[in-house]
Amino acid sequence: MVSFTEENYLKIIYKLCASGDNGATTNAIAQLTQTKPSSVSDMLKKMSDRQLVDYKKYQGVSLTEEGERLALRVIRRHRLWEVFLVEKLSFAWDEVHELAEELEHIESEQLIIRLDEFLGFPQFDPHGDPIPDQHGKITKVKKIKLTHIEEGLQYKIVGMEDTSDAFLQYLTKIGMDLSSKVTLVEKIEFDQSMVLNINGKSTTVSHKFTENVWVSEL
Amino acid sequence: MVSFTEENYLKIIYKLCASGDNGATTNAIAQLTQTKPSSVSDMLKKMSDRQLVDYKKYQGVSLTEEGERLALRVIRRHRLWEVFLVEKLSFAWDEVHELAEELEHIESEQLIIRLDEFLGFPQFDPHGDPIPDQHGKITKVKKIKLTHIEEGLQYKIVGMEDTSDAFLQYLTKIGMDLSSKVTLVEKIEFDQSMVLNINGKSTTVSHKFTENVWVSEL
DNA sequence: ACAATTTTTTAGGTTTGTCTAAATTTTAAT
DNA sequence: ATTAAAATTTAGACAAACCTAAAAAATTGT
Protein backbone atom coordinates (compact mmCIF):
# COMPACT_ATOMS: atom_id res chain seq x y z
CA MET A 1 0.00 0.00 0.00
CA VAL A 2 1.35 3.36 -1.00
CA SER A 3 0.29 6.45 0.96
CA PHE A 4 -1.27 9.66 -0.28
CA THR A 5 2.01 11.46 0.36
CA GLU A 6 4.15 8.84 -1.34
CA GLU A 7 1.93 9.00 -4.40
CA ASN A 8 2.55 12.73 -4.60
CA TYR A 9 6.28 12.32 -4.37
CA LEU A 10 6.24 9.58 -7.03
CA LYS A 11 4.26 11.72 -9.42
CA ILE A 12 6.51 14.73 -8.92
CA ILE A 13 9.72 12.73 -9.25
CA TYR A 14 8.41 11.17 -12.44
CA LYS A 15 7.68 14.55 -13.95
CA LEU A 16 11.02 16.04 -12.93
CA CYS A 17 12.90 13.08 -14.42
CA ALA A 18 10.87 13.17 -17.62
CA SER A 19 11.37 16.90 -18.12
CA GLY A 20 15.11 16.28 -18.35
CA ASP A 21 16.20 19.68 -17.04
CA ASN A 22 18.13 18.81 -13.90
CA GLY A 23 16.34 15.62 -12.99
CA ALA A 24 14.73 15.27 -9.59
CA THR A 25 16.76 17.31 -7.09
CA THR A 26 15.86 17.68 -3.43
CA ASN A 27 15.14 21.37 -3.82
CA ALA A 28 12.99 20.92 -6.89
CA ILE A 29 10.93 18.26 -5.14
CA ALA A 30 10.55 20.46 -2.07
CA GLN A 31 9.22 23.26 -4.20
CA LEU A 32 6.63 21.09 -5.92
CA THR A 33 5.49 19.28 -2.77
CA GLN A 34 5.33 22.61 -0.90
CA THR A 35 7.59 21.30 1.83
CA LYS A 36 11.12 21.99 3.04
CA PRO A 37 14.18 20.26 1.55
CA SER A 38 14.85 18.57 4.88
CA SER A 39 11.43 16.91 4.76
CA VAL A 40 12.19 15.71 1.27
CA SER A 41 15.46 14.14 2.40
CA ASP A 42 13.59 12.25 5.12
CA MET A 43 10.96 11.06 2.73
CA LEU A 44 13.43 9.97 0.07
CA LYS A 45 15.22 7.83 2.61
CA LYS A 46 11.95 6.11 3.53
CA MET A 47 10.93 5.62 -0.07
CA SER A 48 14.35 4.25 -0.88
CA ASP A 49 13.96 1.69 1.92
CA ARG A 50 10.65 0.73 0.36
CA GLN A 51 12.34 0.36 -3.04
CA LEU A 52 10.19 2.98 -4.68
CA VAL A 53 13.17 5.16 -5.65
CA ASP A 54 16.89 4.82 -6.32
CA TYR A 55 18.52 7.32 -4.02
CA LYS A 56 22.11 8.06 -3.08
CA LYS A 57 22.81 10.92 -0.69
CA TYR A 58 23.62 14.21 -2.39
CA GLN A 59 23.21 12.52 -5.79
CA GLY A 60 19.57 13.15 -6.67
CA VAL A 61 16.93 10.49 -7.08
CA SER A 62 15.13 8.48 -9.75
CA LEU A 63 12.28 5.99 -9.79
CA THR A 64 12.66 2.24 -9.56
CA GLU A 65 10.61 0.15 -11.95
CA GLU A 66 7.96 -0.27 -9.26
CA GLY A 67 8.06 3.44 -8.48
CA GLU A 68 7.52 4.32 -12.09
CA ARG A 69 4.63 1.91 -12.38
CA LEU A 70 2.95 3.54 -9.38
CA ALA A 71 3.71 7.07 -10.63
CA LEU A 72 2.09 6.34 -13.96
CA ARG A 73 -0.96 4.96 -12.18
CA VAL A 74 -1.37 8.24 -10.31
CA ILE A 75 -0.83 10.29 -13.46
CA ARG A 76 -3.42 8.20 -15.27
CA ARG A 77 -5.96 8.77 -12.54
CA HIS A 78 -5.22 12.49 -12.39
CA ARG A 79 -5.70 12.99 -16.10
CA LEU A 80 -8.83 10.87 -16.36
CA TRP A 81 -10.43 12.88 -13.56
CA GLU A 82 -9.50 16.08 -15.38
CA VAL A 83 -11.29 14.83 -18.48
CA PHE A 84 -14.31 13.98 -16.35
CA LEU A 85 -14.40 17.40 -14.70
CA VAL A 86 -14.15 19.25 -18.00
CA GLU A 87 -16.29 17.06 -20.23
CA LYS A 88 -18.99 15.95 -17.83
CA LEU A 89 -19.12 18.63 -15.14
CA SER A 90 -18.31 21.58 -17.43
CA PHE A 91 -15.38 22.93 -15.50
CA ALA A 92 -12.93 25.09 -17.45
CA TRP A 93 -9.67 23.33 -18.32
CA ASP A 94 -7.69 25.66 -16.07
CA GLU A 95 -9.89 25.09 -13.01
CA VAL A 96 -9.51 21.35 -12.65
CA HIS A 97 -5.94 20.78 -11.53
CA GLU A 98 -6.46 21.23 -7.80
CA LEU A 99 -9.51 18.98 -7.76
CA ALA A 100 -7.76 16.27 -9.73
CA GLU A 101 -4.91 16.46 -7.19
CA GLU A 102 -7.37 15.15 -4.64
CA LEU A 103 -9.32 12.73 -6.79
CA GLU A 104 -6.17 11.03 -8.08
CA HIS A 105 -5.61 9.39 -4.70
CA ILE A 106 -8.87 7.47 -4.58
CA GLU A 107 -7.74 3.86 -4.43
CA SER A 108 -9.71 1.58 -6.73
CA GLU A 109 -8.69 -0.15 -9.91
CA GLN A 110 -12.31 -0.79 -10.85
CA LEU A 111 -13.25 2.86 -10.44
CA ILE A 112 -10.61 3.97 -12.91
CA ILE A 113 -11.38 1.25 -15.42
CA ARG A 114 -15.04 2.24 -15.41
CA LEU A 115 -14.34 5.95 -15.46
CA ASP A 116 -12.06 5.43 -18.47
CA GLU A 117 -14.83 3.56 -20.23
CA PHE A 118 -17.47 6.14 -19.27
CA LEU A 119 -15.28 8.85 -20.80
CA GLY A 120 -14.76 6.86 -24.01
CA PHE A 121 -11.09 5.94 -23.41
CA PRO A 122 -9.65 9.44 -23.94
CA GLN A 123 -6.04 9.65 -25.13
CA PHE A 124 -5.24 13.15 -23.86
CA ASP A 125 -6.36 15.27 -20.93
CA PRO A 126 -7.81 18.80 -21.27
CA HIS A 127 -4.31 20.29 -21.12
CA GLY A 128 -3.20 18.08 -23.99
CA ASP A 129 -1.12 15.74 -21.84
CA PRO A 130 -1.25 12.05 -22.78
CA ILE A 131 -3.12 9.61 -20.51
CA PRO A 132 -1.22 6.41 -19.68
CA ASP A 133 -3.18 3.24 -20.39
CA GLN A 134 -3.98 0.53 -17.86
CA HIS A 135 -0.53 -1.00 -18.30
CA GLY A 136 1.26 2.31 -17.87
CA LYS A 137 1.95 2.77 -21.55
CA ILE A 138 2.15 6.48 -22.33
CA THR A 139 2.60 8.49 -25.48
CA LYS A 140 6.10 9.96 -25.21
CA VAL A 141 6.27 13.73 -25.06
CA LYS A 142 9.25 16.04 -25.52
CA LYS A 143 10.08 19.68 -26.04
CA ILE A 144 10.22 20.74 -29.70
CA LYS A 145 13.88 21.59 -29.16
CA LEU A 146 14.64 17.89 -28.70
CA THR A 147 12.75 16.56 -31.74
CA HIS A 148 14.64 15.42 -34.83
CA ILE A 149 13.98 15.62 -38.55
CA GLU A 150 12.61 12.46 -40.10
CA GLU A 151 10.54 11.81 -43.23
CA GLY A 152 6.83 12.08 -42.45
CA LEU A 153 7.24 12.30 -38.68
CA GLN A 154 4.37 14.40 -37.37
CA TYR A 155 3.93 15.86 -33.92
CA LYS A 156 0.95 17.08 -31.93
CA ILE A 157 1.14 19.99 -29.48
CA VAL A 158 0.36 18.77 -25.97
CA GLY A 159 1.28 21.65 -23.70
CA MET A 160 3.65 24.44 -22.87
CA GLU A 161 5.99 25.46 -20.11
CA ASP A 162 5.06 29.16 -20.03
CA THR A 163 1.35 29.84 -20.39
CA SER A 164 1.47 33.65 -20.17
CA ASP A 165 -1.11 35.60 -22.15
CA ALA A 166 1.62 37.06 -24.32
CA PHE A 167 2.70 33.60 -25.36
CA LEU A 168 -0.82 32.32 -25.95
CA GLN A 169 -1.54 35.33 -28.15
CA TYR A 170 1.60 34.62 -30.16
CA LEU A 171 0.40 31.04 -30.65
CA THR A 172 -2.91 32.29 -31.98
CA LYS A 173 -1.10 34.64 -34.32
CA ILE A 174 0.94 31.89 -35.95
CA GLY A 175 -2.18 29.71 -36.15
CA MET A 176 -1.08 27.08 -33.66
CA ASP A 177 -3.28 25.38 -31.06
CA LEU A 178 -3.74 22.03 -29.33
CA SER A 179 -5.15 20.50 -32.49
CA SER A 180 -2.24 21.55 -34.71
CA LYS A 181 -0.14 18.99 -36.56
CA VAL A 182 3.50 19.98 -36.75
CA THR A 183 6.42 18.69 -38.81
CA LEU A 184 10.02 19.68 -38.25
CA VAL A 185 11.56 21.10 -41.45
CA GLU A 186 14.96 22.49 -40.50
CA LYS A 187 17.20 23.29 -37.54
CA ILE A 188 19.19 26.50 -37.80
CA GLU A 189 22.55 25.99 -36.05
CA PHE A 190 23.49 29.64 -35.69
CA ASP A 191 20.72 30.80 -33.32
CA GLN A 192 19.07 27.45 -32.64
CA SER A 193 15.81 28.56 -34.21
CA MET A 194 13.75 26.03 -36.17
CA VAL A 195 11.56 25.98 -39.22
CA LEU A 196 8.29 24.15 -38.60
CA ASN A 197 5.43 23.20 -40.83
CA ILE A 198 2.27 24.04 -38.90
CA ASN A 199 -0.89 22.68 -40.49
CA GLY A 200 0.82 22.92 -43.88
CA LYS A 201 2.21 26.43 -43.39
CA SER A 202 5.94 26.98 -42.95
CA THR A 203 6.90 29.07 -39.90
CA THR A 204 10.20 29.94 -38.25
CA VAL A 205 10.28 29.91 -34.45
CA SER A 206 12.94 30.99 -31.94
CA HIS A 207 15.01 28.86 -29.61
CA LYS A 208 12.98 30.17 -26.70
CA PHE A 209 9.83 28.97 -28.44
CA THR A 210 11.21 25.47 -29.05
CA GLU A 211 12.09 25.21 -25.37
CA ASN A 212 8.59 26.16 -24.36
CA VAL A 213 6.36 23.83 -26.36
CA TRP A 214 5.78 20.16 -25.64
CA VAL A 215 4.80 17.76 -28.43
CA SER A 216 4.04 14.07 -28.78
CA GLU A 217 4.64 11.84 -31.80
CA LEU A 218 1.48 11.20 -33.73
CA MET B 1 -10.95 23.41 7.95
CA VAL B 2 -12.24 20.07 9.10
CA SER B 3 -10.04 17.00 8.69
CA PHE B 4 -10.80 13.74 6.92
CA THR B 5 -11.01 12.03 10.31
CA GLU B 6 -13.22 14.66 11.86
CA GLU B 7 -15.61 14.38 8.93
CA ASN B 8 -15.91 10.66 9.59
CA TYR B 9 -16.65 11.20 13.25
CA LEU B 10 -19.24 13.86 12.44
CA LYS B 11 -21.03 11.62 9.98
CA ILE B 12 -21.08 8.69 12.38
CA ILE B 13 -22.24 10.77 15.33
CA TYR B 14 -25.01 12.24 13.19
CA LYS B 15 -26.24 8.79 12.23
CA LEU B 16 -26.09 7.44 15.76
CA CYS B 17 -28.04 10.40 17.10
CA ALA B 18 -30.62 10.19 14.32
CA SER B 19 -31.17 6.46 14.80
CA GLY B 20 -32.35 7.20 18.32
CA ASP B 21 -31.35 3.88 19.85
CA ASN B 22 -28.81 4.90 22.50
CA GLY B 23 -27.51 8.03 20.85
CA ALA B 24 -23.82 8.37 20.16
CA THR B 25 -21.91 6.45 22.84
CA THR B 26 -18.14 6.11 22.91
CA ASN B 27 -18.28 2.39 22.23
CA ALA B 28 -20.70 2.73 19.35
CA ILE B 29 -18.53 5.36 17.73
CA ALA B 30 -15.44 3.20 18.21
CA GLN B 31 -17.12 0.33 16.46
CA LEU B 32 -18.16 2.39 13.45
CA THR B 33 -14.85 4.22 13.11
CA GLN B 34 -12.96 0.94 13.53
CA THR B 35 -10.92 2.35 16.37
CA LYS B 36 -10.63 1.77 20.12
CA PRO B 37 -12.86 3.56 22.64
CA SER B 38 -9.83 5.32 24.09
CA SER B 39 -9.09 6.89 20.71
CA VAL B 40 -12.67 8.05 20.51
CA SER B 41 -12.42 9.74 23.91
CA ASP B 42 -9.33 11.61 22.72
CA MET B 43 -10.99 12.71 19.55
CA LEU B 44 -14.22 13.80 21.22
CA LYS B 45 -12.26 16.05 23.54
CA LYS B 46 -10.54 17.69 20.58
CA MET B 47 -13.77 18.07 18.64
CA SER B 48 -15.44 19.53 21.70
CA ASP B 49 -12.67 22.13 21.95
CA ARG B 50 -13.33 22.97 18.32
CA GLN B 51 -17.05 23.33 19.07
CA LEU B 52 -18.06 20.60 16.65
CA VAL B 53 -19.74 18.50 19.35
CA ASP B 54 -21.35 18.92 22.76
CA TYR B 55 -19.52 16.53 24.99
CA LYS B 56 -19.51 15.92 28.72
CA LYS B 57 -17.39 13.13 30.13
CA TYR B 58 -19.24 9.84 30.59
CA GLN B 59 -22.40 11.47 29.23
CA GLY B 60 -22.27 10.70 25.52
CA VAL B 61 -22.03 13.24 22.78
CA SER B 62 -24.17 15.15 20.30
CA LEU B 63 -23.51 17.56 17.46
CA THR B 64 -23.43 21.32 17.76
CA GLU B 65 -25.25 23.30 15.10
CA GLU B 66 -21.98 23.72 13.21
CA GLY B 67 -21.20 20.01 13.65
CA GLU B 68 -24.56 19.06 12.21
CA ARG B 69 -24.12 21.39 9.26
CA LEU B 70 -20.77 19.76 8.46
CA ALA B 71 -22.13 16.23 9.00
CA LEU B 72 -24.94 16.84 6.55
CA ARG B 73 -22.45 18.17 4.02
CA VAL B 74 -20.48 14.93 4.21
CA ILE B 75 -23.63 12.83 3.97
CA ARG B 76 -24.76 14.80 0.96
CA ARG B 77 -21.45 14.24 -0.78
CA HIS B 78 -21.44 10.54 0.08
CA ARG B 79 -24.88 9.94 -1.31
CA LEU B 80 -24.36 11.97 -4.48
CA TRP B 81 -21.20 10.00 -5.24
CA GLU B 82 -23.14 6.78 -4.72
CA VAL B 83 -25.69 7.89 -7.28
CA PHE B 84 -22.87 8.75 -9.68
CA LEU B 85 -21.19 5.37 -9.25
CA VAL B 86 -24.40 3.44 -9.80
CA GLU B 87 -26.04 5.52 -12.51
CA LYS B 88 -23.05 6.63 -14.52
CA LEU B 89 -20.36 4.02 -13.88
CA SER B 90 -22.72 1.02 -13.61
CA PHE B 91 -21.60 -0.19 -10.22
CA ALA B 92 -24.06 -2.36 -8.31
CA TRP B 93 -25.78 -0.56 -5.42
CA ASP B 94 -24.08 -2.79 -2.87
CA GLU B 95 -20.56 -2.18 -4.23
CA VAL B 96 -20.40 1.57 -3.88
CA HIS B 97 -20.26 2.26 -0.17
CA GLU B 98 -16.50 1.90 0.32
CA LEU B 99 -15.72 4.07 -2.68
CA ALA B 100 -18.13 6.77 -1.58
CA GLU B 101 -16.43 6.71 1.83
CA GLU B 102 -13.34 8.02 0.09
CA LEU B 103 -14.95 10.34 -2.42
CA GLU B 104 -17.05 12.09 0.23
CA HIS B 105 -13.96 13.83 1.60
CA ILE B 106 -13.03 15.67 -1.57
CA GLU B 107 -13.26 19.29 -0.55
CA SER B 108 -15.02 21.49 -3.10
CA GLU B 109 -18.39 23.16 -2.98
CA GLN B 110 -18.37 23.69 -6.75
CA LEU B 111 -17.66 20.04 -7.44
CA ILE B 112 -20.70 18.92 -5.51
CA ILE B 113 -22.97 21.55 -6.97
CA ARG B 114 -22.02 20.49 -10.46
CA LEU B 115 -22.16 16.79 -9.70
CA ASP B 116 -25.65 17.27 -8.30
CA GLU B 117 -26.68 19.05 -11.48
CA PHE B 118 -25.03 16.44 -13.70
CA LEU B 119 -27.00 13.74 -11.90
CA GLY B 120 -30.29 15.63 -12.28
CA PHE B 121 -30.69 16.66 -8.61
CA PRO B 122 -31.49 13.19 -7.27
CA GLN B 123 -33.58 13.01 -4.07
CA PHE B 124 -32.48 9.59 -2.87
CA ASP B 125 -29.32 7.51 -3.15
CA PRO B 126 -29.21 3.94 -4.52
CA HIS B 127 -29.95 2.54 -1.05
CA GLY B 128 -33.04 4.71 -0.78
CA ASP B 129 -31.54 7.16 1.71
CA PRO B 130 -32.48 10.82 1.23
CA ILE B 131 -29.86 13.26 -0.07
CA PRO B 132 -29.60 16.53 1.88
CA ASP B 133 -29.84 19.62 -0.30
CA GLN B 134 -27.24 22.38 -0.50
CA HIS B 135 -28.57 23.99 2.66
CA GLY B 136 -28.56 20.74 4.61
CA LYS B 137 -32.29 20.21 4.34
CA ILE B 138 -32.99 16.49 4.47
CA THR B 139 -36.12 14.41 4.19
CA LYS B 140 -36.68 13.09 7.70
CA VAL B 141 -36.44 9.33 8.05
CA LYS B 142 -37.54 7.11 10.92
CA LYS B 143 -38.14 3.48 11.76
CA ILE B 144 -41.71 2.34 11.08
CA LYS B 145 -42.03 1.63 14.79
CA LEU B 146 -41.84 5.35 15.49
CA THR B 147 -44.37 6.52 12.91
CA HIS B 148 -47.85 7.61 13.99
CA ILE B 149 -51.31 7.28 12.50
CA GLU B 150 -52.58 10.32 10.64
CA GLU B 151 -55.13 10.82 7.90
CA GLY B 152 -53.49 10.44 4.49
CA LEU B 153 -49.92 10.35 5.77
CA GLN B 154 -47.94 8.19 3.37
CA TYR B 155 -44.44 6.85 3.80
CA LYS B 156 -41.80 5.60 1.40
CA ILE B 157 -39.39 2.80 2.28
CA VAL B 158 -35.84 4.10 2.27
CA GLY B 159 -33.76 1.34 3.83
CA MET B 160 -33.46 -1.38 6.43
CA GLU B 161 -31.30 -2.23 9.39
CA ASP B 162 -30.92 -5.94 8.66
CA THR B 163 -30.40 -6.76 5.01
CA SER B 164 -30.11 -10.54 5.32
CA ASP B 165 -31.39 -12.65 2.43
CA ALA B 166 -34.12 -14.08 4.65
CA PHE B 167 -35.44 -10.61 5.31
CA LEU B 168 -35.23 -9.47 1.70
CA GLN B 169 -37.14 -12.57 0.62
CA TYR B 170 -39.82 -11.82 3.16
CA LEU B 171 -40.11 -8.30 1.76
CA THR B 172 -40.61 -9.69 -1.72
CA LYS B 173 -43.24 -12.06 -0.41
CA ILE B 174 -45.37 -9.31 1.06
CA GLY B 175 -44.89 -7.24 -2.08
CA MET B 176 -42.78 -4.50 -0.56
CA ASP B 177 -39.78 -2.81 -2.15
CA LEU B 178 -38.06 0.58 -2.33
CA SER B 179 -40.84 1.96 -4.48
CA SER B 180 -43.65 0.95 -2.14
CA LYS B 181 -46.01 3.51 -0.63
CA VAL B 182 -47.02 2.65 2.89
CA THR B 183 -49.74 3.96 5.21
CA LEU B 184 -50.00 3.10 8.87
CA VAL B 185 -53.44 1.65 9.68
CA GLU B 186 -53.28 0.38 13.25
CA LYS B 187 -50.88 -0.23 16.14
CA ILE B 188 -51.55 -3.41 18.16
CA GLU B 189 -50.63 -2.73 21.81
CA PHE B 190 -50.41 -6.33 22.95
CA ASP B 191 -47.43 -7.49 20.83
CA GLN B 192 -46.48 -4.18 19.26
CA SER B 193 -47.23 -5.44 15.78
CA MET B 194 -48.70 -3.05 13.24
CA VAL B 195 -51.19 -3.15 10.40
CA LEU B 196 -49.84 -1.42 7.29
CA ASN B 197 -51.37 -0.62 3.97
CA ILE B 198 -48.73 -1.51 1.37
CA ASN B 199 -49.55 -0.31 -2.13
CA GLY B 200 -53.25 -0.60 -1.26
CA LYS B 201 -53.03 -4.04 0.34
CA SER B 202 -53.46 -4.46 4.09
CA THR B 203 -50.67 -6.44 5.81
CA THR B 204 -49.82 -7.13 9.45
CA VAL B 205 -46.15 -6.97 10.39
CA SER B 206 -44.31 -7.89 13.62
CA HIS B 207 -42.57 -5.60 16.09
CA LYS B 208 -39.24 -6.90 14.83
CA PHE B 209 -40.23 -5.85 11.32
CA THR B 210 -41.22 -2.34 12.38
CA GLU B 211 -37.84 -1.94 14.06
CA ASN B 212 -36.03 -2.99 10.94
CA VAL B 213 -37.50 -0.78 8.24
CA TRP B 214 -36.74 2.90 7.69
CA VAL B 215 -39.27 5.16 6.00
CA SER B 216 -39.52 8.80 5.03
CA GLU B 217 -42.65 10.96 4.83
CA LEU B 218 -43.81 11.44 1.28
C1' DA C 1 -27.69 -1.21 48.49
C1' DC C 2 -23.66 -2.80 47.04
C1' DA C 3 -20.75 -5.92 44.47
C1' DA C 4 -19.79 -7.20 39.81
C1' DT C 5 -19.67 -5.94 35.28
C1' DT C 6 -19.51 -2.79 31.63
C1' DT C 7 -18.34 1.60 29.82
C1' DT C 8 -15.46 5.39 29.57
C1' DT C 9 -11.43 7.98 30.50
C1' DT C 10 -6.46 8.79 31.53
C1' DA C 11 -1.55 8.01 31.06
C1' DG C 12 2.10 7.04 28.40
C1' DG C 13 3.74 5.51 23.77
C1' DT C 14 4.00 4.95 18.47
C1' DT C 15 3.91 6.33 13.54
C1' DT C 16 3.70 9.49 9.67
C1' DG C 17 5.02 13.48 7.77
C1' DT C 18 6.28 17.74 8.79
C1' DC C 19 9.38 21.65 10.86
C1' DT C 20 13.86 24.60 12.40
C1' DA C 21 18.58 24.96 13.16
C1' DA C 22 22.96 23.25 12.58
C1' DA C 23 26.28 20.43 10.09
C1' DT C 24 28.00 18.56 5.90
C1' DT C 25 28.81 18.06 1.00
C1' DT C 26 28.87 19.83 -3.59
C1' DT C 27 29.35 23.49 -6.90
C1' DA C 28 30.97 27.81 -8.59
C1' DA C 29 33.95 31.89 -8.68
C1' DT C 30 38.05 34.09 -8.32
C1' DA D 1 43.20 25.68 -5.67
C1' DT D 2 40.85 27.76 -2.30
C1' DT D 3 37.06 29.88 -0.57
C1' DA D 4 32.36 31.48 -0.76
C1' DA D 5 27.81 30.17 -1.83
C1' DA D 6 24.32 26.90 -2.61
C1' DA D 7 22.31 22.45 -1.96
C1' DT D 8 21.60 18.68 0.95
C1' DT D 9 21.46 16.00 5.09
C1' DT D 10 21.20 15.21 10.17
C1' DA D 11 19.40 16.04 14.76
C1' DG D 12 15.89 17.01 17.60
C1' DA D 13 10.87 18.48 17.98
C1' DC D 14 6.00 18.64 17.05
C1' DA D 15 0.96 17.60 15.76
C1' DA D 16 -2.55 14.36 14.45
C1' DA D 17 -4.53 10.23 15.23
C1' DC D 18 -3.93 6.04 16.77
C1' DC D 19 -2.61 2.20 20.38
C1' DT D 20 -2.32 -0.70 25.20
C1' DA D 21 -2.83 -0.99 30.00
C1' DA D 22 -4.65 0.77 34.04
C1' DA D 23 -7.86 3.72 36.62
C1' DA D 24 -12.33 5.73 37.33
C1' DA D 25 -17.27 6.17 36.74
C1' DA D 26 -21.74 4.33 35.59
C1' DT D 27 -24.88 0.59 35.27
C1' DT D 28 -26.95 -3.79 36.54
C1' DG D 29 -28.34 -7.89 39.17
C1' DT D 30 -29.69 -9.70 43.25
XYZ file of C-alpha atoms (C1' of nucleotides) in Angstrom, chain D residues 11-27:
17
model
C 19.403 16.043 14.755
C 15.885 17.008 17.599
C 10.874 18.477 17.981
C 5.998 18.644 17.052
C 0.964 17.596 15.761
C -2.550 14.361 14.450
C -4.530 10.228 15.228
C -3.930 6.039 16.769
C -2.614 2.199 20.382
C -2.317 -0.697 25.197
C -2.830 -0.989 30.005
C -4.650 0.768 34.036
C -7.860 3.718 36.616
C -12.334 5.730 37.334
C -17.271 6.174 36.738
C -21.741 4.325 35.588
C -24.878 0.586 35.268
